[in-house]
Amino acid sequence: MKNDSTFISDVSKKEFPISDRISAKTVRDPIFTLIQADYPDFDENKFLSIEELNMYREKYISNYLSVEIGELSNLENKVIGSLKADVSLVNTVEDEIGYRTIGQKVADTVAAFGGSWKFIIMFGVFILLWILANIYILLDKGFDPYPFILLNLILSCLAALQAPVIMMSQNRQEEKDRERAKKDYMINLKSELEIRMLHEKLDHLIMHQQEELIEIQKVQIEMMNDILSRIK
């Protein structure tokens, strides 16, 4: 049977000293909500002990810290996943335009060889040998005497054939450049959107943290005041 110096808690239904009785009206809203989650019948007209209130205060702080750690982990996972997704955009350029016909392969090979020092040196040696053979070896009575009309014809035909082949290769290179430019634009746009989303998430976390930290400080101050009052 309860005496005047004790009371029955509406939370645990246990008996506590009357000096430890706390009215539900003085409990802060987040702590009150946490208590109601475990005891739906708990309302503003009920009472609980200071020990039980401190237990729910600690539970509230622990829940906050757990939620914050979880939110930061989710944010890190989203950023890492987004960075991994960028790799697919970069590596698809060559795959999308990598198939080449036989004519395109020949054009690329001719353009690569015709624009190299190897071709220039070899063709220069060929022309020099042609001229020396006709002037000095065959005494200008060979198959192409001066002014080397046959050589001029060969050079003209080579230039006439080489020019369109090189242009074909350049057109393919321009196509690659356009595709790369598109991919660069897509990557830059994606990065910009991710940065904006990241800023929004950080702003949300900061605002949320500030509100929660203020609430926690208030709860801690109440706990300290309760301890001081009990000491006095």
mmCIF file with all atom_site columns, C-alpha atoms in Angstrom:
data_model
loop_
_atom_site.group_PDB
_atom_site.id
_atom_site.type_symbol
_atom_site.label_atom_id
_atom_site.label_alt_id
_atom_site.label_comp_id
_atom_site.label_asym_id
_atom_site.label_entity_id
_atom_site.label_seq_id
_atom_site.pdbx_PDB_ins_code
_atom_site.Cartn_x
_atom_site.Cartn_y
_atom_site.Cartn_z
_atom_site.occupancy
_atom_site.B_iso_or_equiv
_atom_site.pdbx_formal_charge
_atom_site.auth_seq_id
_atom_site.auth_comp_id
_atom_site.auth_asym_id
_atom_site.auth_atom_id
_atom_site.pdbx_PDB_model_num
ATOM 1   C CA . MET A 1 1   ? 0.000  0.000  0.000    1.00 0.00 ? 1   MET A CA 1
ATOM 2   C CA . LYS A 1 2   ? 1.279  3.413  -0.982   1.00 0.00 ? 2   LYS A CA 1
ATOM 3   C CA . ASN A 1 3   ? 2.070  5.910  1.811    1.00 0.00 ? 3   ASN A CA 1
ATOM 4   C CA . ASP A 1 4   ? 2.298  9.702  1.645    1.00 0.00 ? 4   ASP A CA 1
ATOM 5   C CA . SER A 1 5   ? 6.055  9.732  1.128    1.00 0.00 ? 5   SER A CA 1
ATOM 6   C CA . THR A 1 6   ? 5.924  7.635  -2.053   1.00 0.00 ? 6   THR A CA 1
ATOM 7   C CA . PHE A 1 7   ? 4.029  7.539  -5.347   1.00 0.00 ? 7   PHE A CA 1
ATOM 8   C CA . ILE A 1 8   ? 3.337  4.993  -8.102   1.00 0.00 ? 8   ILE A CA 1
ATOM 9   C CA . SER A 1 9   ? 4.895  5.801  -11.466  1.00 0.00 ? 9   SER A CA 1
ATOM 10  C CA . ASP A 1 10  ? 2.469  5.786  -14.405  1.00 0.00 ? 10  ASP A CA 1
ATOM 11  C CA . VAL A 1 11  ? 5.282  4.457  -16.591  1.00 0.00 ? 11  VAL A CA 1
ATOM 12  C CA . SER A 1 12  ? 6.691  1.437  -14.779  1.00 0.00 ? 12  SER A CA 1
ATOM 13  C CA . LYS A 1 13  ? 3.953  1.138  -12.119  1.00 0.00 ? 13  LYS A CA 1
ATOM 14  C CA . LYS A 1 14  ? 6.707  1.013  -9.494   1.00 0.00 ? 14  LYS A CA 1
ATOM 15  C CA . GLU A 1 15  ? 6.855  2.881  -6.225   1.00 0.00 ? 15  GLU A CA 1
ATOM 16  C CA . PHE A 1 16  ? 9.278  5.803  -5.872   1.00 0.00 ? 16  PHE A CA 1
ATOM 17  C CA . PRO A 1 17  ? 9.916  8.521  -3.270   1.00 0.00 ? 17  PRO A CA 1
ATOM 18  C CA . ILE A 1 18  ? 7.586  11.480 -3.600   1.00 0.00 ? 18  ILE A CA 1
ATOM 19  C CA . SER A 1 19  ? 10.624 13.748 -3.993   1.00 0.00 ? 19  SER A CA 1
ATOM 20  C CA . ASP A 1 20  ? 11.434 12.003 -7.300   1.00 0.00 ? 20  ASP A CA 1
ATOM 21  C CA . ARG A 1 21  ? 7.991  12.604 -8.808   1.00 0.00 ? 21  ARG A CA 1
ATOM 22  C CA . ILE A 1 22  ? 7.956  14.493 -12.122  1.00 0.00 ? 22  ILE A CA 1
ATOM 23  C CA . SER A 1 23  ? 4.793  15.740 -13.801  1.00 0.00 ? 23  SER A CA 1
ATOM 24  C CA . ALA A 1 24  ? 4.372  14.884 -17.499  1.00 0.00 ? 24  ALA A CA 1
ATOM 25  C CA . LYS A 1 25  ? 3.550  18.540 -18.135  1.00 0.00 ? 25  LYS A CA 1
ATOM 26  C CA . THR A 1 26  ? 7.178  19.497 -17.423  1.00 0.00 ? 26  THR A CA 1
ATOM 27  C CA . VAL A 1 27  ? 8.674  16.899 -19.772  1.00 0.00 ? 27  VAL A CA 1
ATOM 28  C CA . ARG A 1 28  ? 10.013 18.250 -23.041  1.00 0.00 ? 28  ARG A CA 1
ATOM 29  C CA . ASP A 1 29  ? 8.088  17.322 -26.205  1.00 0.00 ? 29  ASP A CA 1
ATOM 30  C CA . PRO A 1 30  ? 10.655 14.976 -27.810  1.00 0.00 ? 30  PRO A CA 1
ATOM 31  C CA . ILE A 1 31  ? 11.098 13.079 -24.529  1.00 0.00 ? 31  ILE A CA 1
ATOM 32  C CA . PHE A 1 32  ? 7.310  12.993 -24.026  1.00 0.00 ? 32  PHE A CA 1
ATOM 33  C CA . THR A 1 33  ? 6.862  11.553 -27.533  1.00 0.00 ? 33  THR A CA 1
ATOM 34  C CA . LEU A 1 34  ? 9.481  8.912  -26.823  1.00 0.00 ? 34  LEU A CA 1
ATOM 35  C CA . ILE A 1 35  ? 7.682  7.871  -23.634  1.00 0.00 ? 35  ILE A CA 1
ATOM 36  C CA . GLN A 1 36  ? 4.334  7.719  -25.419  1.00 0.00 ? 36  GLN A CA 1
ATOM 37  C CA . ALA A 1 37  ? 5.859  5.402  -28.001  1.00 0.00 ? 37  ALA A CA 1
ATOM 38  C CA . ASP A 1 38  ? 6.415  2.842  -25.237  1.00 0.00 ? 38  ASP A CA 1
ATOM 39  C CA . TYR A 1 39  ? 3.352  3.744  -23.149  1.00 0.00 ? 39  TYR A CA 1
ATOM 40  C CA . PRO A 1 40  ? 0.487  5.037  -25.333  1.00 0.00 ? 40  PRO A CA 1
ATOM 41  C CA . ASP A 1 41  ? -1.690 5.779  -22.287  1.00 0.00 ? 41  ASP A CA 1
ATOM 42  C CA . PHE A 1 42  ? 0.853  8.240  -20.912  1.00 0.00 ? 42  PHE A CA 1
ATOM 43  C CA . ASP A 1 43  ? -0.522 11.805 -21.044  1.00 0.00 ? 43  ASP A CA 1
ATOM 44  C CA . GLU A 1 44  ? 0.031  15.210 -19.442  1.00 0.00 ? 44  GLU A CA 1
ATOM 45  C CA . ASN A 1 45  ? -1.861 14.236 -16.314  1.00 0.00 ? 45  ASN A CA 1
ATOM 46  C CA . LYS A 1 46  ? 0.477  11.338 -15.501  1.00 0.00 ? 46  LYS A CA 1
ATOM 47  C CA . PHE A 1 47  ? 3.631  11.206 -13.394  1.00 0.00 ? 47  PHE A CA 1
ATOM 48  C CA . LEU A 1 48  ? 6.976  9.440  -13.588  1.00 0.00 ? 48  LEU A CA 1
ATOM 49  C CA . SER A 1 49  ? 10.146 9.328  -11.546  1.00 0.00 ? 49  SER A CA 1
ATOM 50  C CA . ILE A 1 50  ? 13.301 11.334 -12.163  1.00 0.00 ? 50  ILE A CA 1
ATOM 51  C CA . GLU A 1 51  ? 15.145 8.047  -12.716  1.00 0.00 ? 51  GLU A CA 1
ATOM 52  C CA . GLU A 1 52  ? 12.770 7.057  -15.515  1.00 0.00 ? 52  GLU A CA 1
ATOM 53  C CA . LEU A 1 53  ? 12.927 10.526 -17.042  1.00 0.00 ? 53  LEU A CA 1
ATOM 54  C CA . ASN A 1 54  ? 16.722 10.417 -17.115  1.00 0.00 ? 54  ASN A CA 1
ATOM 55  C CA . MET A 1 55  ? 16.564 6.985  -18.718  1.00 0.00 ? 55  MET A CA 1
ATOM 56  C CA . TYR A 1 56  ? 14.412 8.368  -21.556  1.00 0.00 ? 56  TYR A CA 1
ATOM 57  C CA . ARG A 1 57  ? 16.639 11.421 -21.855  1.00 0.00 ? 57  ARG A CA 1
ATOM 58  C CA . GLU A 1 58  ? 19.621 9.140  -22.390  1.00 0.00 ? 58  GLU A CA 1
ATOM 59  C CA . LYS A 1 59  ? 17.622 7.064  -24.851  1.00 0.00 ? 59  LYS A CA 1
ATOM 60  C CA . TYR A 1 60  ? 16.714 10.190 -26.803  1.00 0.00 ? 60  TYR A CA 1
ATOM 61  C CA . ILE A 1 61  ? 20.366 11.264 -27.040  1.00 0.00 ? 61  ILE A CA 1
ATOM 62  C CA . SER A 1 62  ? 21.435 7.752  -28.062  1.00 0.00 ? 62  SER A CA 1
ATOM 63  C CA . ASN A 1 63  ? 18.772 7.592  -30.766  1.00 0.00 ? 63  ASN A CA 1
ATOM 64  C CA . TYR A 1 64  ? 19.876 10.934 -32.136  1.00 0.00 ? 64  TYR A CA 1
ATOM 65  C CA . LEU A 1 65  ? 23.523 9.876  -32.358  1.00 0.00 ? 65  LEU A CA 1
ATOM 66  C CA . SER A 1 66  ? 22.576 6.598  -34.057  1.00 0.00 ? 66  SER A CA 1
ATOM 67  C CA . VAL A 1 67  ? 20.439 8.392  -36.629  1.00 0.00 ? 67  VAL A CA 1
ATOM 68  C CA . GLU A 1 68  ? 23.193 10.917 -37.360  1.00 0.00 ? 68  GLU A CA 1
ATOM 69  C CA . ILE A 1 69  ? 25.780 8.178  -37.914  1.00 0.00 ? 69  ILE A CA 1
ATOM 70  C CA . GLY A 1 70  ? 23.365 6.371  -40.221  1.00 0.00 ? 70  GLY A CA 1
ATOM 71  C CA . GLU A 1 71  ? 22.639 9.520  -42.257  1.00 0.00 ? 71  GLU A CA 1
ATOM 72  C CA . LEU A 1 72  ? 26.331 10.258 -42.708  1.00 0.00 ? 72  LEU A CA 1
ATOM 73  C CA . SER A 1 73  ? 26.988 6.662  -43.805  1.00 0.00 ? 73  SER A CA 1
ATOM 74  C CA . ASN A 1 74  ? 24.168 6.801  -46.361  1.00 0.00 ? 74  ASN A CA 1
ATOM 75  C CA . LEU A 1 75  ? 25.503 10.092 -47.692  1.00 0.00 ? 75  LEU A CA 1
ATOM 76  C CA . GLU A 1 76  ? 28.988 8.626  -48.113  1.00 0.00 ? 76  GLU A CA 1
ATOM 77  C CA . ASN A 1 77  ? 27.579 5.572  -49.921  1.00 0.00 ? 77  ASN A CA 1
ATOM 78  C CA . LYS A 1 78  ? 25.587 7.743  -52.331  1.00 0.00 ? 78  LYS A CA 1
ATOM 79  C CA . VAL A 1 79  ? 28.632 9.861  -53.166  1.00 0.00 ? 79  VAL A CA 1
ATOM 80  C CA . ILE A 1 80  ? 30.822 6.784  -53.728  1.00 0.00 ? 80  ILE A CA 1
ATOM 81  C CA . GLY A 1 81  ? 28.172 5.160  -55.911  1.00 0.00 ? 81  GLY A CA 1
ATOM 82  C CA . SER A 1 82  ? 27.801 8.332  -57.935  1.00 0.00 ? 82  SER A CA 1
ATOM 83  C CA . LEU A 1 83  ? 31.557 8.504  -58.509  1.00 0.00 ? 83  LEU A CA 1
ATOM 84  C CA . LYS A 1 84  ? 31.568 4.895  -59.703  1.00 0.00 ? 84  LYS A CA 1
ATOM 85  C CA . ALA A 1 85  ? 28.725 5.649  -62.137  1.00 0.00 ? 85  ALA A CA 1
ATOM 86  C CA . ASP A 1 86  ? 30.856 8.275  -63.886  1.00 0.00 ? 86  ASP A CA 1
ATOM 87  C CA . VAL A 1 87  ? 33.252 5.569  -65.088  1.00 0.00 ? 87  VAL A CA 1
ATOM 88  C CA . SER A 1 88  ? 30.611 4.135  -67.415  1.00 0.00 ? 88  SER A CA 1
ATOM 89  C CA . LEU A 1 89  ? 30.193 7.464  -69.193  1.00 0.00 ? 89  LEU A CA 1
ATOM 90  C CA . VAL A 1 90  ? 33.912 7.903  -69.773  1.00 0.00 ? 90  VAL A CA 1
ATOM 91  C CA . ASN A 1 91  ? 34.553 4.380  -71.034  1.00 0.00 ? 91  ASN A CA 1
ATOM 92  C CA . THR A 1 92  ? 31.648 4.216  -73.486  1.00 0.00 ? 92  THR A CA 1
ATOM 93  C CA . VAL A 1 93  ? 33.142 6.650  -76.024  1.00 0.00 ? 93  VAL A CA 1
ATOM 94  C CA . GLU A 1 94  ? 35.393 4.167  -77.781  1.00 0.00 ? 94  GLU A CA 1
ATOM 95  C CA . ASP A 1 95  ? 32.829 1.372  -77.461  1.00 0.00 ? 95  ASP A CA 1
ATOM 96  C CA . GLU A 1 96  ? 30.059 3.339  -79.168  1.00 0.00 ? 96  GLU A CA 1
ATOM 97  C CA . ILE A 1 97  ? 32.187 4.370  -82.195  1.00 0.00 ? 97  ILE A CA 1
ATOM 98  C CA . GLY A 1 98  ? 34.773 1.604  -82.010  1.00 0.00 ? 98  GLY A CA 1
ATOM 99  C CA . TYR A 1 99  ? 33.350 -0.474 -84.925  1.00 0.00 ? 99  TYR A CA 1
ATOM 100 C CA . ARG A 1 100 ? 35.060 0.321  -88.215  1.00 0.00 ? 100 ARG A CA 1
ATOM 101 C CA . THR A 1 101 ? 34.457 -0.909 -91.764  1.00 0.00 ? 101 THR A CA 1
ATOM 102 C CA . ILE A 1 102 ? 37.308 -2.140 -93.958  1.00 0.00 ? 102 ILE A CA 1
ATOM 103 C CA . GLY A 1 103 ? 37.401 1.177  -95.808  1.00 0.00 ? 103 GLY A CA 1
ATOM 104 C CA . GLN A 1 104 ? 37.585 3.118  -92.550  1.00 0.00 ? 104 GLN A CA 1
ATOM 105 C CA . LYS A 1 105 ? 40.418 0.920  -91.288  1.00 0.00 ? 105 LYS A CA 1
ATOM 106 C CA . VAL A 1 106 ? 42.336 1.487  -94.532  1.00 0.00 ? 106 VAL A CA 1
ATOM 107 C CA . ALA A 1 107 ? 41.704 5.238  -94.309  1.00 0.00 ? 107 ALA A CA 1
ATOM 108 C CA . ASP A 1 108 ? 42.971 5.374  -90.720  1.00 0.00 ? 108 ASP A CA 1
ATOM 109 C CA . THR A 1 109 ? 46.058 3.344  -91.588  1.00 0.00 ? 109 THR A CA 1
ATOM 110 C CA . VAL A 1 110 ? 46.884 5.481  -94.663  1.00 0.00 ? 110 VAL A CA 1
ATOM 111 C CA . ALA A 1 111 ? 46.339 8.707  -92.735  1.00 0.00 ? 111 ALA A CA 1
ATOM 112 C CA . ALA A 1 112 ? 48.490 7.502  -89.828  1.00 0.00 ? 112 ALA A CA 1
ATOM 113 C CA . PHE A 1 113 ? 51.301 6.370  -92.145  1.00 0.00 ? 113 PHE A CA 1
ATOM 114 C CA . GLY A 1 114 ? 51.056 9.357  -94.525  1.00 0.00 ? 114 GLY A CA 1
ATOM 115 C CA . GLY A 1 115 ? 51.370 11.824 -91.662  1.00 0.00 ? 115 GLY A CA 1
ATOM 116 C CA . SER A 1 116 ? 54.486 10.262 -90.141  1.00 0.00 ? 116 SER A CA 1
ATOM 117 C CA . TRP A 1 117 ? 58.188 10.999 -90.503  1.00 0.00 ? 117 TRP A CA 1
ATOM 118 C CA . LYS A 1 118 ? 58.664 7.425  -91.695  1.00 0.00 ? 118 LYS A CA 1
ATOM 119 C CA . PHE A 1 119 ? 56.595 8.135  -94.822  1.00 0.00 ? 119 PHE A CA 1
ATOM 120 C CA . ILE A 1 120 ? 58.360 11.449 -95.463  1.00 0.00 ? 120 ILE A CA 1
ATOM 121 C CA . ILE A 1 121 ? 61.833 9.882  -95.209  1.00 0.00 ? 121 ILE A CA 1
ATOM 122 C CA . MET A 1 122 ? 60.930 6.841  -97.290  1.00 0.00 ? 122 MET A CA 1
ATOM 123 C CA . PHE A 1 123 ? 59.273 8.911  -100.005 1.00 0.00 ? 123 PHE A CA 1
ATOM 124 C CA . GLY A 1 124 ? 62.173 11.370 -100.035 1.00 0.00 ? 124 GLY A CA 1
ATOM 125 C CA . VAL A 1 125 ? 64.644 8.481  -100.473 1.00 0.00 ? 125 VAL A CA 1
ATOM 126 C CA . PHE A 1 126 ? 62.456 7.038  -103.252 1.00 0.00 ? 126 PHE A CA 1
ATOM 127 C CA . ILE A 1 127 ? 62.398 10.329 -105.157 1.00 0.00 ? 127 ILE A CA 1
ATOM 128 C CA . LEU A 1 128 ? 66.149 10.801 -104.699 1.00 0.00 ? 128 LEU A CA 1
ATOM 129 C CA . LEU A 1 129 ? 66.908 7.292  -105.998 1.00 0.00 ? 129 LEU A CA 1
ATOM 130 C CA . TRP A 1 130 ? 64.542 7.840  -108.943 1.00 0.00 ? 130 TRP A CA 1
ATOM 131 C CA . ILE A 1 131 ? 66.325 11.026 -109.958 1.00 0.00 ? 131 ILE A CA 1
ATOM 132 C CA . LEU A 1 132 ? 69.837 9.591  -109.448 1.00 0.00 ? 132 LEU A CA 1
ATOM 133 C CA . ALA A 1 133 ? 69.024 6.451  -111.404 1.00 0.00 ? 133 ALA A CA 1
ATOM 134 C CA . ASN A 1 134 ? 67.721 8.377  -114.397 1.00 0.00 ? 134 ASN A CA 1
ATOM 135 C CA . ILE A 1 135 ? 70.408 11.066 -114.471 1.00 0.00 ? 135 ILE A CA 1
ATOM 136 C CA . TYR A 1 136 ? 73.661 9.344  -113.467 1.00 0.00 ? 136 TYR A CA 1
ATOM 137 C CA . ILE A 1 137 ? 73.118 5.592  -113.923 1.00 0.00 ? 137 ILE A CA 1
ATOM 138 C CA . LEU A 1 138 ? 71.062 5.695  -117.118 1.00 0.00 ? 138 LEU A CA 1
ATOM 139 C CA . LEU A 1 139 ? 72.706 8.953  -118.318 1.00 0.00 ? 139 LEU A CA 1
ATOM 140 C CA . ASP A 1 140 ? 69.406 10.768 -118.726 1.00 0.00 ? 140 ASP A CA 1
ATOM 141 C CA . LYS A 1 141 ? 68.188 8.168  -121.253 1.00 0.00 ? 141 LYS A CA 1
ATOM 142 C CA . GLY A 1 142 ? 66.323 5.958  -118.887 1.00 0.00 ? 142 GLY A CA 1
ATOM 143 C CA . PHE A 1 143 ? 62.649 5.238  -118.449 1.00 0.00 ? 143 PHE A CA 1
ATOM 144 C CA . ASP A 1 144 ? 61.963 8.766  -117.070 1.00 0.00 ? 144 ASP A CA 1
ATOM 145 C CA . PRO A 1 145 ? 64.513 11.324 -118.282 1.00 0.00 ? 145 PRO A CA 1
ATOM 146 C CA . TYR A 1 146 ? 64.562 14.930 -117.121 1.00 0.00 ? 146 TYR A CA 1
ATOM 147 C CA . PRO A 1 147 ? 62.129 16.683 -116.366 1.00 0.00 ? 147 PRO A CA 1
ATOM 148 C CA . PHE A 1 148 ? 60.763 13.443 -114.868 1.00 0.00 ? 148 PHE A CA 1
ATOM 149 C CA . ILE A 1 149 ? 57.258 13.500 -116.308 1.00 0.00 ? 149 ILE A CA 1
ATOM 150 C CA . LEU A 1 150 ? 56.473 9.984  -115.070 1.00 0.00 ? 150 LEU A CA 1
ATOM 151 C CA . LEU A 1 151 ? 57.569 10.924 -111.550 1.00 0.00 ? 151 LEU A CA 1
ATOM 152 C CA . ASN A 1 152 ? 55.338 14.013 -111.613 1.00 0.00 ? 152 ASN A CA 1
ATOM 153 C CA . LEU A 1 153 ? 52.447 11.833 -112.767 1.00 0.00 ? 153 LEU A CA 1
ATOM 154 C CA . ILE A 1 154 ? 53.019 9.369  -109.915 1.00 0.00 ? 154 ILE A CA 1
ATOM 155 C CA . LEU A 1 155 ? 53.213 12.202 -107.386 1.00 0.00 ? 155 LEU A CA 1
ATOM 156 C CA . SER A 1 156 ? 50.004 13.775 -108.738 1.00 0.00 ? 156 SER A CA 1
ATOM 157 C CA . CYS A 1 157 ? 48.134 10.457 -108.597 1.00 0.00 ? 157 CYS A CA 1
ATOM 158 C CA . LEU A 1 158 ? 49.411 9.801  -105.086 1.00 0.00 ? 158 LEU A CA 1
ATOM 159 C CA . ALA A 1 159 ? 48.325 13.239 -103.902 1.00 0.00 ? 159 ALA A CA 1
ATOM 160 C CA . ALA A 1 160 ? 44.920 12.869 -105.605 1.00 0.00 ? 160 ALA A CA 1
ATOM 161 C CA . LEU A 1 161 ? 44.294 9.536  -103.837 1.00 0.00 ? 161 LEU A CA 1
ATOM 162 C CA . GLN A 1 162 ? 45.859 10.434 -100.505 1.00 0.00 ? 162 GLN A CA 1
ATOM 163 C CA . ALA A 1 163 ? 43.873 13.648 -99.981  1.00 0.00 ? 163 ALA A CA 1
ATOM 164 C CA . PRO A 1 164 ? 40.343 12.099 -99.871  1.00 0.00 ? 164 PRO A CA 1
ATOM 165 C CA . VAL A 1 165 ? 41.604 9.163  -97.777  1.00 0.00 ? 165 VAL A CA 1
ATOM 166 C CA . ILE A 1 166 ? 43.067 11.564 -95.207  1.00 0.00 ? 166 ILE A CA 1
ATOM 167 C CA . MET A 1 167 ? 39.821 13.573 -95.246  1.00 0.00 ? 167 MET A CA 1
ATOM 168 C CA . MET A 1 168 ? 37.860 10.377 -94.507  1.00 0.00 ? 168 MET A CA 1
ATOM 169 C CA . SER A 1 169 ? 40.087 9.731  -91.510  1.00 0.00 ? 169 SER A CA 1
ATOM 170 C CA . GLN A 1 170 ? 39.745 13.326 -90.337  1.00 0.00 ? 170 GLN A CA 1
ATOM 171 C CA . ASN A 1 171 ? 35.946 13.074 -90.579  1.00 0.00 ? 171 ASN A CA 1
ATOM 172 C CA . ARG A 1 172 ? 36.029 9.996  -88.338  1.00 0.00 ? 172 ARG A CA 1
ATOM 173 C CA . GLN A 1 173 ? 38.288 11.838 -85.899  1.00 0.00 ? 173 GLN A CA 1
ATOM 174 C CA . GLU A 1 174 ? 35.866 14.762 -85.829  1.00 0.00 ? 174 GLU A CA 1
ATOM 175 C CA . GLU A 1 175 ? 33.060 12.312 -85.114  1.00 0.00 ? 175 GLU A CA 1
ATOM 176 C CA . LYS A 1 176 ? 35.041 10.928 -82.192  1.00 0.00 ? 176 LYS A CA 1
ATOM 177 C CA . ASP A 1 177 ? 35.715 14.454 -80.938  1.00 0.00 ? 177 ASP A CA 1
ATOM 178 C CA . ARG A 1 178 ? 32.007 15.281 -81.091  1.00 0.00 ? 178 ARG A CA 1
ATOM 179 C CA . GLU A 1 179 ? 31.164 12.145 -79.120  1.00 0.00 ? 179 GLU A CA 1
ATOM 180 C CA . ARG A 1 180 ? 33.821 12.965 -76.543  1.00 0.00 ? 180 ARG A CA 1
ATOM 181 C CA . ALA A 1 181 ? 32.475 16.512 -76.272  1.00 0.00 ? 181 ALA A CA 1
ATOM 182 C CA . LYS A 1 182 ? 28.977 15.128 -75.648  1.00 0.00 ? 182 LYS A CA 1
ATOM 183 C CA . LYS A 1 183 ? 30.285 12.775 -72.989  1.00 0.00 ? 183 LYS A CA 1
ATOM 184 C CA . ASP A 1 184 ? 32.281 15.582 -71.359  1.00 0.00 ? 184 ASP A CA 1
ATOM 185 C CA . TYR A 1 185 ? 29.139 17.711 -71.262  1.00 0.00 ? 185 TYR A CA 1
ATOM 186 C CA . MET A 1 186 ? 27.132 14.861 -69.740  1.00 0.00 ? 186 MET A CA 1
ATOM 187 C CA . ILE A 1 187 ? 29.811 14.196 -67.122  1.00 0.00 ? 187 ILE A CA 1
ATOM 188 C CA . ASN A 1 188 ? 30.134 17.890 -66.241  1.00 0.00 ? 188 ASN A CA 1
ATOM 189 C CA . LEU A 1 189 ? 26.361 18.256 -66.005  1.00 0.00 ? 189 LEU A CA 1
ATOM 190 C CA . LYS A 1 190 ? 26.089 15.156 -63.829  1.00 0.00 ? 190 LYS A CA 1
ATOM 191 C CA . SER A 1 191 ? 28.902 16.402 -61.600  1.00 0.00 ? 191 SER A CA 1
ATOM 192 C CA . GLU A 1 192 ? 27.235 19.802 -61.247  1.00 0.00 ? 192 GLU A CA 1
ATOM 193 C CA . LEU A 1 193 ? 23.910 18.223 -60.286  1.00 0.00 ? 193 LEU A CA 1
ATOM 194 C CA . GLU A 1 194 ? 25.644 15.927 -57.794  1.00 0.00 ? 194 GLU A CA 1
ATOM 195 C CA . ILE A 1 195 ? 27.458 18.872 -56.231  1.00 0.00 ? 195 ILE A CA 1
ATOM 196 C CA . ARG A 1 196 ? 24.174 20.754 -55.890  1.00 0.00 ? 196 ARG A CA 1
ATOM 197 C CA . MET A 1 197 ? 22.491 17.724 -54.337  1.00 0.00 ? 197 MET A CA 1
ATOM 198 C CA . LEU A 1 198 ? 25.449 17.263 -52.008  1.00 0.00 ? 198 LEU A CA 1
ATOM 199 C CA . HIS A 1 199 ? 25.230 20.900 -50.889  1.00 0.00 ? 199 HIS A CA 1
ATOM 200 C CA . GLU A 1 200 ? 21.503 20.517 -50.264  1.00 0.00 ? 200 GLU A CA 1
ATOM 201 C CA . LYS A 1 201 ? 22.085 17.363 -48.228  1.00 0.00 ? 201 LYS A CA 1
ATOM 202 C CA . LEU A 1 202 ? 24.822 19.022 -46.193  1.00 0.00 ? 202 LEU A CA 1
ATOM 203 C CA . ASP A 1 203 ? 22.646 22.094 -45.578  1.00 0.00 ? 203 ASP A CA 1
ATOM 204 C CA . HIS A 1 204 ? 19.825 19.810 -44.459  1.00 0.00 ? 204 HIS A CA 1
ATOM 205 C CA . LEU A 1 205 ? 22.148 17.871 -42.153  1.00 0.00 ? 205 LEU A CA 1
ATOM 206 C CA . ILE A 1 206 ? 23.591 21.052 -40.675  1.00 0.00 ? 206 ILE A CA 1
ATOM 207 C CA . MET A 1 207 ? 20.163 22.559 -40.001  1.00 0.00 ? 207 MET A CA 1
ATOM 208 C CA . HIS A 1 208 ? 18.909 19.269 -38.612  1.00 0.00 ? 208 HIS A CA 1
ATOM 209 C CA . GLN A 1 209 ? 21.970 18.890 -36.421  1.00 0.00 ? 209 GLN A CA 1
ATOM 210 C CA . GLN A 1 210 ? 21.695 22.422 -35.075  1.00 0.00 ? 210 GLN A CA 1
ATOM 211 C CA . GLU A 1 211 ? 18.070 21.893 -34.061  1.00 0.00 ? 211 GLU A CA 1
ATOM 212 C CA . GLU A 1 212 ? 18.775 18.531 -32.497  1.00 0.00 ? 212 GLU A CA 1
ATOM 213 C CA . LEU A 1 213 ? 21.896 19.731 -30.710  1.00 0.00 ? 213 LEU A CA 1
ATOM 214 C CA . ILE A 1 214 ? 19.994 22.643 -29.196  1.00 0.00 ? 214 ILE A CA 1
ATOM 215 C CA . GLU A 1 215 ? 17.333 20.220 -28.004  1.00 0.00 ? 215 GLU A CA 1
ATOM 216 C CA . ILE A 1 216 ? 19.969 17.894 -26.554  1.00 0.00 ? 216 ILE A CA 1
ATOM 217 C CA . GLN A 1 217 ? 21.626 20.798 -24.761  1.00 0.00 ? 217 GLN A CA 1
ATOM 218 C CA . LYS A 1 218 ? 18.309 21.710 -23.208  1.00 0.00 ? 218 LYS A CA 1
ATOM 219 C CA . VAL A 1 219 ? 17.809 18.115 -22.083  1.00 0.00 ? 219 VAL A CA 1
ATOM 220 C CA . GLN A 1 220 ? 21.321 18.002 -20.634  1.00 0.00 ? 220 GLN A CA 1
ATOM 221 C CA . ILE A 1 221 ? 20.752 21.284 -18.804  1.00 0.00 ? 221 ILE A CA 1
ATOM 222 C CA . GLU A 1 222 ? 17.565 19.866 -17.296  1.00 0.00 ? 222 GLU A CA 1
ATOM 223 C CA . MET A 1 223 ? 19.468 16.770 -16.176  1.00 0.00 ? 223 MET A CA 1
ATOM 224 C CA . MET A 1 224 ? 22.174 18.924 -14.594  1.00 0.00 ? 224 MET A CA 1
ATOM 225 C CA . ASN A 1 225 ? 19.578 21.074 -12.833  1.00 0.00 ? 225 ASN A CA 1
ATOM 226 C CA . ASP A 1 226 ? 17.885 17.951 -11.505  1.00 0.00 ? 226 ASP A CA 1
ATOM 227 C CA . ILE A 1 227 ? 21.214 16.651 -10.194  1.00 0.00 ? 227 ILE A CA 1
ATOM 228 C CA . LEU A 1 228 ? 22.017 20.007 -8.566   1.00 0.00 ? 228 LEU A CA 1
ATOM 229 C CA . SER A 1 229 ? 18.599 20.226 -6.981   1.00 0.00 ? 229 SER A CA 1
ATOM 230 C CA . ARG A 1 230 ? 18.955 16.740 -5.537   1.00 0.00 ? 230 ARG A CA 1
ATOM 231 C CA . ILE A 1 231 ? 22.419 17.596 -4.175   1.00 0.00 ? 231 ILE A CA 1
ATOM 232 C CA . LYS A 1 232 ? 21.033 20.699 -2.468   1.00 0.00 ? 232 LYS A CA 1
#
